[in-house]
Short mmCIF file of C-alpha atoms in Angstrom, two decimals:
data_model
loop_
_atom_site.label_atom_id
_atom_site.label_comp_id
_atom_site.label_asym_id
_atom_site.label_seq_id
_atom_site.Cartn_x
_atom_site.Cartn_y
_atom_site.Cartn_z
CA MET A 1 8.22 3.30 -33.49
CA GLU A 2 8.85 4.07 -29.58
CA LYS A 3 5.47 4.52 -27.82
CA ASN A 4 6.85 5.93 -24.33
CA TRP A 5 6.42 9.60 -23.72
CA PRO A 6 9.70 11.00 -23.76
CA LEU A 7 11.29 13.20 -21.07
CA TRP A 8 11.42 17.11 -21.11
CA GLU A 9 13.43 19.58 -18.97
CA VAL A 10 11.18 22.16 -18.05
CA PHE A 11 12.29 26.19 -17.23
CA VAL A 12 10.86 28.83 -16.03
CA ARG A 13 11.77 32.63 -16.35
CA SER A 14 9.36 33.88 -12.72
CA LYS A 15 9.36 37.86 -13.35
CA ASN A 16 10.60 39.16 -16.64
CA GLY A 17 13.57 40.71 -15.54
CA LEU A 18 14.87 37.64 -13.96
CA GLU A 19 16.40 34.21 -16.05
CA HIS A 20 14.25 30.86 -16.50
CA ARG A 21 15.72 28.48 -13.86
CA HIS A 22 15.09 24.62 -14.00
CA PHE A 23 11.95 23.79 -12.55
CA GLY A 24 12.16 20.25 -13.40
CA SER A 25 11.19 17.71 -15.48
CA LEU A 26 7.79 15.73 -17.46
CA HIS A 27 6.76 13.94 -20.20
CA ALA A 28 5.39 14.95 -22.69
CA ALA A 29 4.20 13.79 -26.79
CA ASP A 30 6.24 16.77 -28.60
CA ALA A 31 7.08 20.42 -27.29
CA GLU A 32 3.41 21.80 -27.56
CA MET A 33 1.87 19.28 -25.12
CA ALA A 34 5.32 20.10 -22.80
CA LEU A 35 4.61 23.90 -22.54
CA GLU A 36 0.60 22.82 -21.91
CA ASN A 37 2.13 20.68 -19.20
CA ALA A 38 4.55 22.23 -18.57
CA ARG A 39 1.88 25.13 -16.88
CA ASP A 40 -0.62 22.70 -15.39
CA VAL A 41 2.62 20.97 -13.91
CA TYR A 42 4.60 23.85 -12.53
CA THR A 43 2.58 26.94 -12.81
CA ARG A 44 -0.64 26.55 -11.26
CA ARG A 45 0.52 28.81 -8.36
CA ASN A 46 1.67 32.46 -11.08
CA GLU A 47 4.74 30.96 -10.46
CA GLY A 48 5.80 32.22 -14.07
CA VAL A 49 5.60 34.18 -17.25
CA SER A 50 6.89 32.59 -19.62
CA ILE A 51 7.90 28.40 -19.99
CA TRP A 52 10.63 27.15 -21.73
CA VAL A 53 11.16 23.27 -22.82
CA VAL A 54 13.96 21.16 -24.37
CA GLU A 55 13.68 17.46 -24.94
CA SER A 56 16.21 15.82 -22.04
CA LYS A 57 18.54 13.71 -24.57
CA HIS A 58 18.86 17.05 -26.36
CA ILE A 59 21.31 18.40 -23.00
CA THR A 60 24.94 17.50 -22.44
CA ALA A 61 26.38 17.63 -18.75
CA THR A 62 29.37 17.62 -17.30
CA ASN A 63 30.96 14.87 -15.28
CA PRO A 64 31.29 15.09 -11.26
CA GLU A 65 34.12 12.39 -11.90
CA ASN A 66 35.62 14.92 -14.24
CA ASN A 67 35.90 17.76 -11.45
CA GLY A 68 38.47 18.54 -10.60
CA GLU A 69 39.98 19.66 -13.58
CA LEU A 70 37.27 21.23 -14.61
CA PHE A 71 36.75 23.42 -11.70
CA GLU A 72 39.29 23.15 -9.04
CA PRO A 73 41.91 25.80 -11.22
CA ALA A 74 39.76 28.31 -11.16
CA GLN A 75 40.49 27.76 -6.94
CA ASP A 76 44.10 29.58 -6.60
CA LYS A 77 43.18 32.54 -9.15
CA VAL A 78 42.36 35.19 -6.09
CA TYR A 79 44.34 37.22 -8.84
CA ARG A 80 40.81 37.11 -10.55
CA HIS A 81 39.12 38.54 -7.54
CA PRO A 82 39.56 42.11 -7.24
CA THR A 83 40.14 41.95 -3.98
CA PHE A 84 43.32 40.66 -4.62
CA TYR A 85 45.08 43.90 -4.83
CA THR A 86 45.54 46.68 -2.79
CA LEU A 87 44.56 50.44 -2.65
CA PRO A 88 44.95 53.58 0.13
CA ASP A 89 42.42 54.05 1.81
CA GLU A 90 42.45 57.98 0.38
CA VAL A 91 40.67 55.98 -3.24
CA LYS A 92 37.12 55.30 -1.76
CA HIS A 93 35.25 54.08 -4.51
CA MET A 94 36.88 51.65 -7.21
CA MET B 1 35.61 -1.01 -9.47
CA SER B 2 38.24 -3.14 -6.17
CA GLU B 3 36.69 -3.97 -3.45
CA ALA B 4 38.50 -1.61 -1.38
CA GLN B 5 37.98 1.26 -4.11
CA ILE B 6 34.64 0.51 -3.61
CA ARG B 7 34.92 1.12 0.18
CA ASN B 8 36.64 4.32 -0.87
CA LEU B 9 34.47 6.21 -2.52
CA GLU B 10 31.44 5.02 0.47
CA GLU B 11 33.60 6.24 2.54
CA ILE B 12 33.84 9.23 0.90
CA PHE B 13 29.78 10.05 -0.16
CA GLU B 14 29.30 9.72 3.44
CA GLN B 15 31.57 11.69 4.84
CA ARG B 16 29.81 14.45 1.60
CA ILE B 17 26.02 13.71 3.44
CA ALA B 18 28.01 14.39 7.07
CA ARG B 19 28.80 17.52 4.99
CA ASP B 20 25.36 18.57 4.84
CA GLU B 21 26.04 18.16 1.07
CA LYS B 22 23.42 17.80 -1.95
CA ILE B 23 24.05 14.40 -4.15
CA GLU B 24 23.40 14.99 -7.39
CA PRO B 25 21.85 11.98 -10.19
CA LYS B 26 25.27 11.73 -12.08
CA ASP B 27 27.26 12.28 -9.08
CA TRP B 28 28.40 8.69 -7.59
CA MET B 29 26.76 6.57 -4.27
CA PRO B 30 26.42 3.31 -2.78
CA GLU B 31 24.28 0.52 -5.15
CA LYS B 32 21.81 0.74 -1.75
CA TYR B 33 21.54 4.23 -1.23
CA ARG B 34 20.08 4.44 -4.99
CA GLN B 35 17.35 1.51 -4.40
CA THR B 36 16.26 3.08 -1.39
CA HIS B 37 15.61 6.35 -2.33
CA ILE B 38 14.54 4.32 -6.04
CA ARG B 39 11.53 2.71 -3.18
CA GLN B 40 11.12 5.81 -1.27
CA ILE B 41 10.34 8.18 -3.99
CA SER B 42 8.60 5.84 -5.91
CA GLN B 43 6.21 4.64 -3.22
CA HIS B 44 5.97 8.21 -2.14
CA ALA B 45 4.89 9.63 -5.96
CA HIS B 46 2.84 6.23 -5.95
CA SER B 47 0.58 7.58 -3.05
CA GLU B 48 0.07 11.29 -4.30
CA ILE B 49 -1.41 9.25 -7.66
CA VAL B 50 -3.84 6.94 -5.65
CA GLY B 51 -4.44 9.87 -2.88
CA MET B 52 -6.30 11.85 -5.69
CA LEU B 53 -8.80 8.21 -5.66
CA PRO B 54 -10.76 8.80 -2.41
CA GLU B 55 -10.99 12.64 -2.45
CA GLY B 56 -12.10 11.91 -6.85
CA ASN B 57 -15.38 10.46 -4.93
CA TRP B 58 -16.93 13.00 -3.46
CA ILE B 59 -15.70 15.78 -6.37
CA SER B 60 -19.17 15.96 -8.17
CA ARG B 61 -21.56 16.10 -4.80
CA ALA B 62 -19.49 19.10 -2.79
CA PRO B 63 -22.18 20.11 -0.95
CA SER B 64 -21.45 23.86 -2.73
CA LEU B 65 -18.62 25.44 -5.68
CA ARG B 66 -16.45 26.98 -3.08
CA ARG B 67 -15.84 23.34 -1.71
CA LYS B 68 -16.33 22.26 -5.27
CA VAL B 69 -13.48 24.17 -6.57
CA ALA B 70 -11.09 24.34 -4.24
CA LEU B 71 -11.20 19.77 -3.51
CA LEU B 72 -10.64 20.04 -7.31
CA ALA B 73 -7.66 22.15 -6.53
CA LYS B 74 -5.92 19.81 -3.96
CA VAL B 75 -7.10 17.17 -6.40
CA GLN B 76 -4.86 18.49 -9.45
CA ASP B 77 -2.46 18.90 -6.82
CA GLU B 78 -2.25 15.53 -5.88
CA ALA B 79 -1.86 14.75 -9.72
CA GLY B 80 1.25 17.32 -9.60
CA HIS B 81 3.04 15.98 -6.33
CA GLY B 82 2.91 12.70 -8.53
CA LEU B 83 4.97 13.79 -11.36
CA TYR B 84 7.08 16.15 -9.13
CA LEU B 85 7.82 13.11 -7.97
CA TYR B 86 8.62 10.44 -10.12
CA SER B 87 10.52 12.93 -12.44
CA ALA B 88 12.79 13.64 -9.49
CA CYS B 89 12.65 9.25 -9.01
CA GLU B 90 13.86 8.86 -13.25
CA THR B 91 16.84 10.06 -12.27
CA LEU B 92 18.27 6.97 -9.93
CA GLY B 93 17.96 5.57 -13.77
CA ILE B 94 14.73 3.69 -13.17
CA SER B 95 12.20 4.82 -16.24
CA ARG B 96 8.24 6.30 -15.65
CA ASN B 97 7.40 3.44 -17.67
CA GLU B 98 8.90 0.21 -14.71
CA LEU B 99 7.32 3.53 -12.31
CA TYR B 100 3.94 2.26 -13.17
CA ASP B 101 4.80 -1.22 -13.69
CA GLN B 102 6.17 -1.78 -9.88
CA LEU B 103 2.81 0.17 -9.13
CA HIS B 104 0.14 -1.70 -11.30
CA SER B 105 1.67 -5.24 -10.41
CA GLY B 106 1.75 -4.40 -6.99
CA LYS B 107 5.08 -4.90 -5.87
CA ALA B 108 5.34 -1.38 -4.87
CA LYS B 109 2.90 -0.32 -2.02
CA TYR B 110 1.26 2.76 -1.71
CA SER B 111 0.34 5.34 1.56
CA SER B 112 -2.58 2.08 3.22
CA ILE B 113 -4.41 5.79 4.77
CA PHE B 114 -5.71 4.74 1.07
CA ASN B 115 -6.85 2.23 1.30
CA TYR B 116 -9.98 3.07 3.11
CA PRO B 117 -12.91 4.29 1.69
CA THR B 118 -14.80 7.72 2.40
CA ILE B 119 -18.19 6.84 2.52
CA THR B 120 -19.14 10.84 3.91
CA TRP B 121 -18.81 14.33 2.82
CA ALA B 122 -17.51 14.55 6.62
CA ASP B 123 -14.10 12.01 6.06
CA ILE B 124 -13.22 14.94 2.66
CA GLY B 125 -12.90 17.25 6.39
CA ALA B 126 -10.71 14.74 7.53
CA ILE B 127 -8.81 13.83 5.44
CA GLY B 128 -7.61 16.95 5.35
CA TRP B 129 -6.76 17.55 8.70
CA LEU B 130 -5.63 14.58 9.84
CA VAL B 131 -4.01 12.66 6.85
CA ASP B 132 -2.52 16.12 4.97
CA GLY B 133 -1.59 17.20 8.09
CA ALA B 134 -0.09 13.63 9.15
CA ALA B 135 1.96 13.86 5.86
CA ILE B 136 3.21 17.43 6.51
CA ILE B 137 4.83 16.49 10.00
CA ASN B 138 6.31 12.96 7.37
CA GLN B 139 7.51 16.20 4.73
CA VAL B 140 8.42 19.23 6.25
CA PRO B 141 12.12 17.13 7.28
CA LEU B 142 12.81 15.89 3.85
CA CYS B 143 12.94 18.83 2.08
CA ASN B 144 16.32 18.41 3.78
CA THR B 145 17.49 15.30 2.83
CA SER B 146 20.34 14.55 0.82
CA TYR B 147 19.25 13.21 -1.98
CA GLY B 148 19.25 17.09 -4.34
CA PRO B 149 16.06 16.59 -6.85
CA TYR B 150 13.72 14.93 -3.44
CA ALA B 151 14.88 17.84 -1.83
CA ARG B 152 13.56 20.36 -3.87
CA ALA B 153 10.72 18.41 -5.24
CA MET B 154 9.72 18.23 -0.89
CA ILE B 155 10.09 21.65 -1.40
CA ARG B 156 7.75 22.02 -4.10
CA VAL B 157 5.66 19.69 -2.75
CA CYS B 158 5.18 21.31 1.18
CA LYS B 159 4.32 24.84 -0.03
CA GLU B 160 0.48 23.40 -1.35
CA GLU B 161 0.55 21.48 0.73
CA SER B 162 -0.95 24.09 3.91
CA PHE B 163 -3.83 24.98 1.52
CA HIS B 164 -4.68 21.36 1.97
CA GLN B 165 -5.08 21.10 5.91
CA ARG B 166 -6.10 24.39 6.01
CA GLN B 167 -9.60 23.24 3.90
CA GLY B 168 -9.77 20.03 5.62
CA TYR B 169 -10.09 21.74 8.20
CA GLU B 170 -12.61 24.30 8.00
CA ILE B 171 -14.56 21.58 6.42
CA MET B 172 -14.88 20.18 10.09
CA MET B 173 -15.34 23.25 11.28
CA THR B 174 -18.41 23.81 8.98
CA LEU B 175 -20.12 21.00 10.45
CA CYS B 176 -19.87 21.46 13.74
CA LYS B 177 -20.65 24.74 14.23
CA GLY B 178 -23.56 22.89 11.76
CA THR B 179 -26.82 21.14 13.00
CA PRO B 180 -26.15 18.38 15.49
CA GLU B 181 -26.62 15.76 12.76
CA GLN B 182 -23.99 17.63 10.86
CA LYS B 183 -21.46 17.49 14.22
CA GLU B 184 -22.63 13.62 14.23
CA MET B 185 -20.96 12.80 10.35
CA ALA B 186 -17.75 15.17 12.03
CA GLN B 187 -17.00 12.83 15.04
CA ASP B 188 -18.30 9.65 12.67
CA ALA B 189 -15.50 10.97 9.99
CA LEU B 190 -12.39 11.17 12.80
CA ASN B 191 -14.01 7.63 14.39
CA ARG B 192 -12.61 6.11 11.36
CA TRP B 193 -9.68 7.66 10.34
CA TRP B 194 -7.83 8.84 13.28
CA TRP B 195 -6.21 5.89 14.07
CA PRO B 196 -5.36 5.45 10.49
CA SER B 197 -3.93 8.29 10.47
CA MET B 198 -1.52 7.27 13.52
CA MET B 199 -0.30 4.63 11.29
CA MET B 200 0.68 6.67 8.63
CA PHE B 201 4.16 7.09 10.82
CA GLY B 202 4.94 3.99 10.27
CA PRO B 203 6.14 0.59 13.00
CA THR B 204 6.66 1.82 16.08
CA ASP B 205 10.58 2.82 16.33
CA ASP B 206 12.13 -1.18 17.56
CA MET B 207 9.79 -2.63 15.13
CA SER B 208 11.61 -0.76 12.02
CA THR B 209 14.04 -1.26 9.89
CA HIS B 210 15.54 0.95 8.15
CA THR B 211 15.30 4.00 10.61
CA GLU B 212 18.81 3.51 11.05
CA GLN B 213 20.04 3.91 6.96
CA SER B 214 17.86 6.48 6.93
CA MET B 215 18.76 8.47 9.94
CA LYS B 216 22.88 8.44 8.13
CA TRP B 217 21.14 9.65 4.83
CA LYS B 218 19.00 12.01 6.35
CA LEU B 219 15.85 10.78 4.44
CA LYS B 220 14.72 10.75 8.30
CA ARG B 221 15.30 13.39 10.90
CA LYS B 222 13.06 12.17 13.24
CA THR B 223 11.98 8.63 14.14
CA ASN B 224 8.28 7.19 13.51
CA ASP B 225 7.77 8.09 17.41
CA GLU B 226 8.65 10.79 17.86
CA LEU B 227 6.54 12.47 14.29
CA ARG B 228 3.74 10.05 15.58
CA GLN B 229 4.31 12.87 19.01
CA GLN B 230 3.89 15.64 17.75
CA PHE B 231 1.32 15.06 15.50
CA VAL B 232 -0.81 13.59 18.51
CA ASP B 233 0.28 17.20 19.97
CA GLN B 234 -0.64 19.46 17.76
CA THR B 235 -3.87 17.20 16.27
CA ALA B 236 -5.43 16.62 20.02
CA PRO B 237 -5.73 20.43 20.54
CA GLN B 238 -7.78 20.85 17.48
CA ALA B 239 -10.07 19.02 17.77
CA ASP B 240 -10.74 20.17 21.17
CA LEU B 241 -11.67 24.06 19.44
CA LEU B 242 -14.63 21.64 17.26
CA GLY B 243 -15.54 20.64 20.41
CA ILE B 244 -15.29 16.71 19.29
CA THR B 245 -13.35 14.25 20.92
CA ILE B 246 -10.49 11.41 19.63
CA PRO B 247 -11.80 8.22 19.32
CA ASP B 248 -8.63 6.62 21.92
CA PRO B 249 -9.68 6.14 25.53
CA GLU B 250 -6.83 6.48 26.72
CA LEU B 251 -5.38 9.82 25.08
CA GLU B 252 -4.98 12.62 27.82
CA TRP B 253 -2.21 14.82 28.18
CA ASN B 254 0.47 13.74 31.03
CA GLU B 255 2.02 17.55 32.56
CA GLU B 256 5.37 16.05 33.19
CA LYS B 257 6.11 15.08 29.51
CA GLY B 258 4.65 17.87 28.54
CA HIS B 259 3.36 15.76 25.39
CA TYR B 260 0.10 14.03 25.73
CA ASP B 261 0.13 10.11 26.04
CA PHE B 262 -1.94 8.23 24.13
CA GLY B 263 -2.82 4.01 23.54
CA GLU B 264 -1.62 1.45 21.77
CA ILE B 265 -2.51 1.48 18.02
CA ASP B 266 -4.03 -2.14 16.29
CA TRP B 267 -1.63 -3.19 14.62
CA ASP B 268 -2.41 -5.92 13.25
CA GLU B 269 -4.83 -3.95 10.99
CA PHE B 270 -1.96 -2.38 10.58
CA TRP B 271 0.17 -5.76 8.62
CA GLN B 272 -3.19 -6.56 7.13
CA VAL B 273 -3.98 -3.18 4.96
CA VAL B 274 -0.04 -3.33 4.35
CA LYS B 275 -0.84 -6.75 2.98
CA GLY B 276 -3.42 -6.34 1.23
CA HIS B 277 -6.20 -6.82 3.12
CA GLY B 278 -7.75 -3.05 3.54
CA PRO B 279 -11.08 -2.33 2.93
CA CYS B 280 -10.16 -0.56 -0.17
CA ASN B 281 -6.54 -1.88 -1.15
CA LYS B 282 -7.65 -4.06 -4.41
CA GLU B 283 -10.87 -1.04 -5.91
CA ARG B 284 -7.84 1.18 -5.74
CA LEU B 285 -5.25 -0.98 -7.34
CA SER B 286 -8.19 -2.16 -10.11
CA ALA B 287 -8.79 2.15 -11.06
CA ARG B 288 -5.38 3.27 -10.84
CA VAL B 289 -5.63 -0.20 -13.92
CA ASN B 290 -7.60 0.75 -15.50
CA ALA B 291 -7.45 3.98 -16.21
CA TRP B 292 -4.12 3.41 -17.28
CA GLU B 293 -4.63 0.53 -19.61
CA GLU B 294 -7.52 2.81 -21.16
CA GLY B 295 -5.50 5.60 -22.13
CA GLU B 296 -3.47 3.89 -24.60
CA TRP B 297 -4.76 4.15 -27.19
CA VAL B 298 -4.65 7.83 -25.69
CA ARG B 299 -1.49 8.20 -25.47
CA ASP B 300 -0.38 5.85 -28.51
CA ALA B 301 -2.25 8.73 -31.11
CA ALA B 302 -0.59 11.29 -29.90
CA MET B 303 2.63 9.88 -30.19
CA ALA B 304 1.96 8.51 -33.79
CA TYR B 305 -0.15 12.24 -34.24
CA ALA B 306 3.85 13.67 -32.88
CA LYS B 307 5.55 12.01 -35.34
CA LYS B 308 3.51 12.72 -38.42
CA GLN B 309 3.98 16.20 -37.71
CA GLN B 310 7.69 15.90 -37.15
CA ASP B 311 7.39 14.55 -40.87
CA LYS B 312 5.58 16.80 -41.71
CA LYS B 313 7.92 19.63 -40.65
CA LEU B 314 11.65 17.53 -42.39
CA GLN B 315 8.77 17.59 -45.87
CA ASN B 316 9.43 20.82 -45.97
CA VAL B 317 12.44 21.61 -45.23
CA GLY B 318 13.24 18.91 -47.89
#
């Protein structure tokens, strides 16, 4: 049996109206303990009103080596931004 | 990868850091960068964890409930800081257990300051004021270091650290305004903690082996001597305010330089403690190892319980 506590990623919502944000990680035997530990490690000073934990092994991430093909194509698509379009000054708000 | 390819990657890497770009865990990095960061971040984490021991000594004997809740909160913060840093270190591809092994086997170092004993309550004041004061000076520049997870952990640590120093100074203040015996206690604690605190900034610049590389990687923004000077300049007036004397006959304001002059550190003592011959090296390490070994059954039980719950859940689904 695996004896070491697995690693969990911790996401905290600092207040209602805001999204959960990645705060860090910790080790715990199960999800319930991960939540309890996250409360003690990451919210000792009213940093949050809600916590998510997810076992780190369940996260799939992009590889920075592929950043070129993944993210660079967006750079030359200026027509996706409102400033690309010329309008007469008379149109005040658009 | 060929050597030329690696050199090319290294060049791109150094340029990124020079542009103040952050390095994140999955980015390519030179092996030396990885190893240096594992060493420094883990040393830092170990220091937070071992740092709980000298102060923990006084939790049950704090002189009032106010002091006790503050000290408990401070020691809990140190545990938290250790945990932030361990998880930052793990992103470099080393496991928590390997890190613990390095501490417990003596392979990894922790800050020598924690190898000194806390023999009176005033020591808790002196630690907060001087040791946390020195730590803050060392740590603030790290909020801007090049390795993303370390910088993020340090921002959190620094935010929490200033309460530690203030609670320490308040303890010193209270003792210095108290009976002559209490003030004497404060003076005695300053006498014992001053030089070890000065040593926290490490060897002098001409003796320091890692400075140049660490500057380049922004693991260091100022040299050991610059930081030590900053500590003296900041702390000397605070001692005056308390009405106690820093145990250095050569300490004197130098109008021309705009800094305090101060005496020579006993580097023999420094190296003795680093090499394991300080007053409490053995005690600290064995307390840490005992806690780990005696907690093993708890960790195993938690895993066994988690496994059982998991199996039950699967059975119910089936």
